[in-house]
mmCIF file of N, CA, C and O in Angstrom:
data_model
loop_
_atom_site.group_PDB
_atom_site.id
_atom_site.type_symbol
_atom_site.label_atom_id
_atom_site.label_comp_id
_atom_site.label_asym_id
_atom_site.label_seq_id
_atom_site.Cartn_x
_atom_site.Cartn_y
_atom_site.Cartn_z
ATOM 1 N N MET A 276 -5.644 25.177 -30.350
ATOM 2 C CA MET A 276 -5.499 25.073 -29.632
ATOM 3 C C MET A 276 -5.840 24.002 -29.449
ATOM 4 O O MET A 276 -7.759 23.791 -29.268
ATOM 5 N N PRO A 277 -5.674 22.303 -28.395
ATOM 6 C CA PRO A 277 -5.917 21.626 -27.927
ATOM 7 C C PRO A 277 -7.347 21.616 -27.029
ATOM 8 O O PRO A 277 -7.118 22.530 -26.192
ATOM 9 N N LYS A 278 -8.779 21.269 -27.019
ATOM 10 C CA LYS A 278 -9.965 21.425 -26.367
ATOM 11 C C LYS A 278 -9.473 20.484 -25.577
ATOM 12 O O LYS A 278 -8.409 19.334 -25.256
ATOM 13 N N ALA A 279 -9.405 20.379 -24.001
ATOM 14 C CA ALA A 279 -9.410 19.557 -22.788
ATOM 15 C C ALA A 279 -10.702 19.129 -22.441
ATOM 16 O O ALA A 279 -11.699 19.104 -23.029
ATOM 17 N N PRO A 280 -10.666 17.157 -22.574
ATOM 18 C CA PRO A 280 -11.338 17.121 -22.452
ATOM 19 C C PRO A 280 -12.548 16.633 -21.848
ATOM 20 O O PRO A 280 -12.380 17.494 -20.632
ATOM 21 N N ALA A 281 -13.532 16.538 -22.289
ATOM 22 C CA ALA A 281 -15.133 16.959 -21.317
ATOM 23 C C ALA A 281 -14.822 15.914 -19.879
ATOM 24 O O ALA A 281 -14.819 14.939 -19.745
ATOM 25 N N ALA A 282 -15.374 16.843 -19.185
ATOM 26 C CA ALA A 282 -15.746 15.699 -17.678
ATOM 27 C C ALA A 282 -16.280 14.866 -17.805
ATOM 28 O O ALA A 282 -17.400 15.186 -18.452
ATOM 29 N N PRO A 283 -16.387 13.460 -17.737
ATOM 30 C CA PRO A 283 -17.418 12.440 -17.526
ATOM 31 C C PRO A 283 -19.286 13.117 -16.662
ATOM 32 O O PRO A 283 -18.393 13.805 -15.620
ATOM 33 N N PRO A 284 -20.139 12.584 -17.701
ATOM 34 C CA PRO A 284 -21.268 12.918 -16.366
ATOM 35 C C PRO A 284 -21.152 12.159 -15.196
ATOM 36 O O PRO A 284 -20.101 10.787 -14.722
ATOM 37 N N LYS A 285 -21.453 13.142 -14.365
ATOM 38 C CA LYS A 285 -21.656 12.386 -13.193
ATOM 39 C C LYS A 285 -23.010 11.146 -12.579
ATOM 40 O O LYS A 285 -23.595 11.423 -12.781
ATOM 41 N N LEU A 286 -22.416 9.984 -12.240
ATOM 42 C CA LEU A 286 -22.789 8.685 -12.189
ATOM 43 C C LEU A 286 -23.567 9.011 -11.209
ATOM 44 O O LEU A 286 -23.409 9.688 -9.999
ATOM 45 N N PRO A 287 -24.940 8.454 -11.034
ATOM 46 C CA PRO A 287 -25.655 8.371 -9.716
ATOM 47 C C PRO A 287 -25.210 7.311 -8.641
ATOM 48 O O PRO A 287 -24.359 6.806 -8.404
ATOM 49 N N ASP A 288 -25.151 7.940 -7.228
ATOM 50 C CA ASP A 288 -24.884 7.704 -6.078
ATOM 51 C C ASP A 288 -25.272 6.556 -5.709
ATOM 52 O O ASP A 288 -26.413 5.696 -6.569
ATOM 53 N N PRO A 289 -24.621 4.956 -5.441
ATOM 54 C CA PRO A 289 -24.433 3.310 -5.306
ATOM 55 C C PRO A 289 -26.188 3.553 -4.311
ATOM 56 O O PRO A 289 -26.420 4.356 -3.936
ATOM 57 N N ALA A 290 -27.081 2.739 -4.368
ATOM 58 C CA ALA A 290 -28.344 2.491 -3.537
ATOM 59 C C ALA A 290 -28.073 2.081 -2.076
ATOM 60 O O ALA A 290 -28.391 2.552 -1.117
ATOM 61 N N SER A 291 -26.867 1.613 -1.699
ATOM 62 C CA SER A 291 -26.385 0.842 -0.542
ATOM 63 C C SER A 291 -25.234 1.587 -0.367
ATOM 64 O O SER A 291 -24.191 1.139 -1.495
ATOM 65 N N TYR A 292 -24.531 1.031 0.916
ATOM 66 C CA TYR A 292 -22.819 1.073 0.845
ATOM 67 C C TYR A 292 -22.530 -0.235 0.394
ATOM 68 O O TYR A 292 -20.954 -0.360 -0.241
ATOM 69 N N GLU A 293 -23.432 -1.493 0.288
ATOM 70 C CA GLU A 293 -23.199 -2.736 0.102
ATOM 71 C C GLU A 293 -22.818 -2.646 -1.200
ATOM 72 O O GLU A 293 -22.294 -3.191 -2.250
ATOM 73 N N ALA A 294 -23.782 -1.967 -2.429
ATOM 74 C CA ALA A 294 -23.613 -1.779 -3.647
ATOM 75 C C ALA A 294 -22.381 -1.023 -4.514
ATOM 76 O O ALA A 294 -22.138 -1.058 -4.930
ATOM 77 N N ALA A 295 -21.970 0.355 -3.480
ATOM 78 C CA ALA A 295 -20.952 0.796 -3.442
ATOM 79 C C ALA A 295 -19.662 -0.228 -3.151
ATOM 80 O O ALA A 295 -19.102 0.087 -4.396
ATOM 81 N N LEU A 296 -19.404 -0.755 -2.065
ATOM 82 C CA LEU A 296 -18.280 -1.860 -1.901
ATOM 83 C C LEU A 296 -18.491 -2.754 -2.969
ATOM 84 O O LEU A 296 -17.338 -2.730 -3.951
ATOM 85 N N GLU A 297 -19.571 -3.353 -3.660
ATOM 86 C CA GLU A 297 -19.906 -3.933 -4.689
ATOM 87 C C GLU A 297 -18.958 -3.703 -5.842
ATOM 88 O O GLU A 297 -18.182 -4.109 -6.903
ATOM 89 N N GLU A 298 -19.354 -2.619 -6.081
ATOM 90 C CA GLU A 298 -18.907 -1.938 -7.301
ATOM 91 C C GLU A 298 -17.252 -1.135 -7.344
ATOM 92 O O GLU A 298 -16.775 -1.625 -8.756
ATOM 93 N N LEU A 299 -17.022 -1.096 -6.112
ATOM 94 C CA LEU A 299 -16.009 -0.814 -5.923
ATOM 95 C C LEU A 299 -14.917 -1.622 -5.917
ATOM 96 O O LEU A 299 -13.620 -2.041 -6.878
ATOM 97 N N GLU A 300 -15.578 -3.138 -5.847
ATOM 98 C CA GLU A 300 -14.344 -4.027 -5.629
ATOM 99 C C GLU A 300 -14.284 -5.013 -7.107
ATOM 100 O O GLU A 300 -13.321 -4.953 -7.893
ATOM 101 N N GLN A 301 -15.463 -4.702 -8.325
ATOM 102 C CA GLN A 301 -15.145 -5.209 -9.541
ATOM 103 C C GLN A 301 -14.208 -3.803 -10.657
ATOM 104 O O GLN A 301 -13.710 -4.358 -11.175
ATOM 105 N N LEU A 302 -14.772 -2.725 -9.831
ATOM 106 C CA LEU A 302 -13.832 -1.609 -10.625
ATOM 107 C C LEU A 302 -12.310 -1.760 -10.163
ATOM 108 O O LEU A 302 -11.647 -2.361 -11.397
ATOM 109 N N VAL A 303 -11.882 -1.838 -9.520
ATOM 110 C CA VAL A 303 -10.447 -2.555 -8.447
ATOM 111 C C VAL A 303 -10.008 -3.598 -9.989
ATOM 112 O O VAL A 303 -8.991 -3.730 -9.957
ATOM 113 N N GLY A 304 -11.161 -4.411 -9.645
ATOM 114 C CA GLY A 304 -10.107 -5.681 -10.082
ATOM 115 C C GLY A 304 -10.541 -5.706 -12.042
ATOM 116 O O GLY A 304 -9.396 -5.688 -12.840
ATOM 117 N N ARG A 305 -11.490 -4.324 -12.548
ATOM 118 C CA ARG A 305 -10.681 -4.335 -13.979
ATOM 119 C C ARG A 305 -9.524 -3.764 -14.191
ATOM 120 O O ARG A 305 -8.939 -3.888 -15.114
ATOM 121 N N ILE A 306 -9.362 -2.459 -13.160
ATOM 122 C CA ILE A 306 -8.244 -1.901 -13.243
ATOM 123 C C ILE A 306 -6.757 -2.742 -13.062
ATOM 124 O O ILE A 306 -5.781 -1.846 -13.717
ATOM 125 N N GLU A 307 -7.574 -3.234 -12.208
ATOM 126 C CA GLU A 307 -5.963 -4.299 -11.807
ATOM 127 C C GLU A 307 -5.613 -4.620 -13.013
ATOM 128 O O GLU A 307 -4.214 -5.447 -13.223
ATOM 129 N N SER A 308 -6.259 -5.089 -13.525
ATOM 130 C CA SER A 308 -6.314 -6.500 -14.987
ATOM 131 C C SER A 308 -5.270 -6.108 -15.668
ATOM 132 O O SER A 308 -4.638 -6.782 -16.425
ATOM 133 N N GLY A 309 -5.066 -4.232 -16.052
ATOM 134 C CA GLY A 309 -4.640 -3.290 -16.797
ATOM 135 C C GLY A 309 -4.533 -4.073 -18.261
ATOM 136 O O GLY A 309 -4.171 -3.351 -19.399
ATOM 137 N N GLN A 310 -6.166 -4.125 -18.628
ATOM 138 C CA GLN A 310 -6.752 -4.664 -19.554
ATOM 139 C C GLN A 310 -7.368 -2.955 -20.383
ATOM 140 O O GLN A 310 -8.479 -2.922 -21.415
ATOM 141 N N LEU A 311 -7.848 -2.095 -19.441
ATOM 142 C CA LEU A 311 -8.134 -0.837 -19.463
ATOM 143 C C LEU A 311 -7.415 -0.127 -20.111
ATOM 144 O O LEU A 311 -6.311 0.119 -19.707
ATOM 145 N N PRO A 312 -7.883 0.675 -21.300
ATOM 146 C CA PRO A 312 -7.581 1.743 -22.238
ATOM 147 C C PRO A 312 -7.318 2.747 -20.737
ATOM 148 O O PRO A 312 -8.275 3.177 -20.358
ATOM 149 N N LEU A 313 -6.284 3.893 -21.636
ATOM 150 C CA LEU A 313 -5.986 5.124 -20.259
ATOM 151 C C LEU A 313 -6.583 5.629 -20.089
ATOM 152 O O LEU A 313 -7.161 5.911 -18.313
ATOM 153 N N ASP A 314 -7.849 6.259 -20.931
ATOM 154 C CA ASP A 314 -9.192 7.041 -20.406
ATOM 155 C C ASP A 314 -9.839 6.556 -20.164
ATOM 156 O O ASP A 314 -11.071 7.436 -18.961
ATOM 157 N N GLN A 315 -10.237 5.212 -19.744
ATOM 158 C CA GLN A 315 -11.245 4.571 -18.716
ATOM 159 C C GLN A 315 -10.617 4.253 -17.494
ATOM 160 O O GLN A 315 -11.438 4.152 -16.504
ATOM 161 N N MET A 316 -9.379 4.178 -17.702
ATOM 162 C CA MET A 316 -8.680 3.893 -16.725
ATOM 163 C C MET A 316 -8.898 5.148 -15.334
ATOM 164 O O MET A 316 -9.221 4.445 -14.126
ATOM 165 N N LEU A 317 -8.655 6.274 -15.787
ATOM 166 C CA LEU A 317 -8.274 6.990 -15.765
ATOM 167 C C LEU A 317 -9.951 8.055 -15.300
ATOM 168 O O LEU A 317 -10.532 7.753 -14.086
ATOM 169 N N ALA A 318 -11.211 6.925 -16.126
ATOM 170 C CA ALA A 318 -12.727 6.914 -15.550
ATOM 171 C C ALA A 318 -13.238 6.308 -14.382
ATOM 172 O O ALA A 318 -13.812 7.212 -13.585
ATOM 173 N N GLY A 319 -12.265 4.764 -14.387
ATOM 174 C CA GLY A 319 -12.675 4.237 -13.467
ATOM 175 C C GLY A 319 -12.150 4.564 -12.391
ATOM 176 O O GLY A 319 -12.693 4.331 -10.865
ATOM 177 N N TYR A 320 -10.810 5.610 -12.507
ATOM 178 C CA TYR A 320 -9.773 5.682 -11.163
ATOM 179 C C TYR A 320 -11.028 6.793 -10.275
ATOM 180 O O TYR A 320 -11.345 7.023 -8.924
ATOM 181 N N GLN A 321 -11.396 7.631 -11.094
ATOM 182 C CA GLN A 321 -12.593 8.912 -10.404
ATOM 183 C C GLN A 321 -13.802 8.411 -10.244
ATOM 184 O O GLN A 321 -14.215 8.911 -9.222
ATOM 185 N N ARG A 322 -14.211 7.394 -11.053
ATOM 186 C CA ARG A 322 -15.354 6.654 -10.134
ATOM 187 C C ARG A 322 -15.110 6.011 -8.809
ATOM 188 O O ARG A 322 -16.291 6.149 -7.832
ATOM 189 N N GLY A 323 -14.038 5.232 -8.647
ATOM 190 C CA GLY A 323 -13.632 4.440 -7.987
ATOM 191 C C GLY A 323 -13.573 6.086 -6.387
ATOM 192 O O GLY A 323 -13.748 5.659 -5.355
ATOM 193 N N ALA A 324 -12.993 7.113 -7.027
ATOM 194 C CA ALA A 324 -12.584 7.708 -5.552
ATOM 195 C C ALA A 324 -13.766 8.654 -4.764
ATOM 196 O O ALA A 324 -14.136 8.804 -3.971
ATOM 197 N N ALA A 325 -15.204 8.722 -6.021
ATOM 198 C CA ALA A 325 -16.478 8.692 -5.066
ATOM 199 C C ALA A 325 -16.609 7.644 -4.500
ATOM 200 O O ALA A 325 -17.534 7.910 -3.865
ATOM 201 N N LEU A 326 -17.453 6.565 -5.213
ATOM 202 C CA LEU A 326 -17.388 5.672 -4.635
ATOM 203 C C LEU A 326 -16.632 5.286 -2.911
ATOM 204 O O LEU A 326 -17.497 4.666 -2.188
ATOM 205 N N LEU A 327 -15.786 5.537 -3.220
ATOM 206 C CA LEU A 327 -14.716 5.146 -1.791
ATOM 207 C C LEU A 327 -15.089 6.582 -0.502
ATOM 208 O O LEU A 327 -15.722 5.995 0.725
ATOM 209 N N SER A 328 -15.505 7.527 -1.253
ATOM 210 C CA SER A 328 -15.707 9.061 -0.611
ATOM 211 C C SER A 328 -17.175 8.519 -0.396
ATOM 212 O O SER A 328 -17.057 8.942 1.361
ATOM 213 N N PHE A 329 -17.989 7.583 -0.980
ATOM 214 C CA PHE A 329 -19.183 7.200 -0.711
ATOM 215 C C PHE A 329 -19.538 6.668 0.703
ATOM 216 O O PHE A 329 -20.364 6.966 1.797
ATOM 217 N N CYS A 330 -18.436 5.615 0.659
ATOM 218 C CA CYS A 330 -18.489 4.255 1.277
ATOM 219 C C CYS A 330 -18.413 4.988 2.552
ATOM 220 O O CYS A 330 -19.088 4.836 3.796
ATOM 221 N N ARG A 331 -16.873 6.340 2.748
ATOM 222 C CA ARG A 331 -16.310 6.488 4.202
ATOM 223 C C ARG A 331 -17.037 7.537 4.989
ATOM 224 O O ARG A 331 -18.190 7.476 5.624
ATOM 225 N N ASP A 332 -18.316 8.382 3.840
ATOM 226 C CA ASP A 332 -19.534 8.906 4.409
ATOM 227 C C ASP A 332 -20.547 8.580 4.983
ATOM 228 O O ASP A 332 -20.704 8.560 6.446
ATOM 229 N N ARG A 333 -21.045 6.957 4.273
ATOM 230 C CA ARG A 333 -21.945 6.123 5.604
ATOM 231 C C ARG A 333 -21.459 5.644 6.465
ATOM 232 O O ARG A 333 -22.489 5.516 7.639
ATOM 233 N N LEU A 334 -20.011 4.891 6.384
ATOM 234 C CA LEU A 334 -19.667 4.375 7.509
ATOM 235 C C LEU A 334 -19.973 5.214 8.662
ATOM 236 O O LEU A 334 -19.863 5.578 9.969
ATOM 237 N N GLU A 335 -19.379 7.211 8.432
ATOM 238 C CA GLU A 335 -19.182 8.247 9.692
ATOM 239 C C GLU A 335 -19.972 8.411 10.545
ATOM 240 O O GLU A 335 -20.670 8.685 11.311
ATOM 241 N N ALA A 336 -21.875 8.071 9.214
ATOM 242 C CA ALA A 336 -22.801 8.122 9.665
ATOM 243 C C ALA A 336 -23.619 7.971 10.466
ATOM 244 O O ALA A 336 -23.834 7.662 11.486
ATOM 245 N N VAL A 337 -22.959 6.283 9.810
ATOM 246 C CA VAL A 337 -23.324 5.171 11.189
ATOM 247 C C VAL A 337 -22.153 4.990 11.908
ATOM 248 O O VAL A 337 -23.321 4.944 13.481
ATOM 249 N N GLN A 338 -21.405 5.534 12.397
ATOM 250 C CA GLN A 338 -20.327 5.784 13.495
ATOM 251 C C GLN A 338 -21.216 6.985 14.752
ATOM 252 O O GLN A 338 -21.002 6.522 15.848
ATOM 253 N N ASP A 339 -21.188 8.516 13.753
ATOM 254 C CA ASP A 339 -22.326 8.998 14.656
ATOM 255 C C ASP A 339 -23.627 8.878 15.568
ATOM 256 O O ASP A 339 -23.895 9.118 16.375
ATOM 257 N N GLN A 340 -24.357 7.385 14.894
ATOM 258 C CA GLN A 340 -25.355 7.531 14.839
ATOM 259 C C GLN A 340 -25.484 6.037 16.808
ATOM 260 O O GLN A 340 -26.061 6.162 17.338
ATOM 261 N N ILE A 341 -24.297 6.004 16.235
ATOM 262 C CA ILE A 341 -23.662 4.388 17.360
ATOM 263 C C ILE A 341 -23.043 5.559 18.423
ATOM 264 O O ILE A 341 -23.597 5.213 19.698
ATOM 265 N N LYS A 342 -22.374 6.693 17.987
ATOM 266 C CA LYS A 342 -22.483 7.576 19.604
ATOM 267 C C LYS A 342 -23.308 8.155 20.734
ATOM 268 O O LYS A 342 -23.189 8.086 21.377
ATOM 269 N N VAL A 343 -24.429 8.181 19.920
ATOM 270 C CA VAL A 343 -25.957 8.838 20.056
ATOM 271 C C VAL A 343 -26.602 7.867 20.628
ATOM 272 O O VAL A 343 -26.764 8.143 22.064
ATOM 273 N N LEU A 344 -26.522 6.774 20.718
ATOM 274 C CA LEU A 344 -27.208 5.898 21.027
ATOM 275 C C LEU A 344 -26.697 5.222 22.471
ATOM 276 O O LEU A 344 -26.898 4.895 23.432
ATOM 277 N N ASP A 345 -25.442 5.396 22.556
ATOM 278 C CA ASP A 345 -24.475 5.174 23.331
ATOM 279 C C ASP A 345 -23.759 6.493 24.334
ATOM 280 O O ASP A 345 -23.055 6.503 24.602
ATOM 281 N N GLU A 346 -24.704 6.669 24.043
ATOM 282 C CA GLU A 346 -24.657 8.402 25.104
ATOM 283 C C GLU A 346 -23.996 9.129 24.450
ATOM 284 O O GLU A 346 -22.915 9.839 25.580
ATOM 285 N N GLY A 347 -22.725 9.729 23.345
ATOM 286 C CA GLY A 347 -22.367 10.501 23.376
ATOM 287 C C GLY A 347 -20.661 10.058 23.227
ATOM 288 O O GLY A 347 -19.761 10.962 22.796
ATOM 289 N N SER A 348 -20.321 7.967 23.659
ATOM 290 C CA SER A 348 -19.130 7.795 23.797
ATOM 291 C C SER A 348 -19.028 6.617 22.738
ATOM 292 O O SER A 348 -19.731 5.788 22.911
ATOM 293 N N LEU A 349 -17.799 6.635 21.598
ATOM 294 C CA LEU A 349 -17.786 5.288 21.510
ATOM 295 C C LEU A 349 -17.142 4.071 22.262
ATOM 296 O O LEU A 349 -16.535 4.063 23.808
ATOM 297 N N GLN A 350 -18.134 3.236 22.803
ATOM 298 C CA GLN A 350 -18.032 2.428 23.121
ATOM 299 C C GLN A 350 -16.634 1.090 22.901
ATOM 300 O O GLN A 350 -16.870 0.753 21.109
ATOM 301 N N PRO A 351 -16.102 0.414 23.813
ATOM 302 C CA PRO A 351 -14.943 -1.017 22.852
ATOM 303 C C PRO A 351 -15.815 -1.631 22.254
ATOM 304 O O PRO A 351 -17.257 -1.826 22.571
ATOM 305 N N TRP A 352 -15.758 -2.510 20.919
ATOM 306 C CA TRP A 352 -16.342 -3.618 20.425
ATOM 307 C C TRP A 352 -16.490 -4.714 21.093
ATOM 308 O O TRP A 352 -14.919 -5.435 21.241
ATOM 309 N N THR A 353 -16.782 -5.554 21.437
ATOM 310 C CA THR A 353 -16.918 -6.702 22.516
ATOM 311 C C THR A 353 -18.275 -7.482 21.696
ATOM 312 O O THR A 353 -19.085 -7.641 21.147
ATOM 313 N N GLN A 354 -17.531 -8.699 21.117
ATOM 314 C CA GLN A 354 -18.291 -9.757 21.013
ATOM 315 C C GLN A 354 -18.613 -10.895 21.766
ATOM 316 O O GLN A 354 -17.126 -11.364 22.926
ATOM 317 N N GLU A 355 -19.969 -10.549 22.510
ATOM 318 C CA GLU A 355 -20.123 -11.568 23.716
ATOM 319 C C GLU A 355 -20.847 -13.091 23.583
ATOM 320 O O GLU A 355 -21.236 -13.354 21.999
#
């Protein structure tokens, strides 16, 4: 019976939102180049999904902090 491939080791979270975004952009570039073998493409996709989740979580946390600062309601963004 063939063995299922081992799950790749979990990579650490990026140091910041900006680091995650930069890694995600580089990863997308490598995937879109079409030069990765299938197993590396799959691993890249999985890492990309984790990075996207990290970025979304950070953005939601910042949005929650802004709500607190604006007394519980989001204010329209205006550049003055």
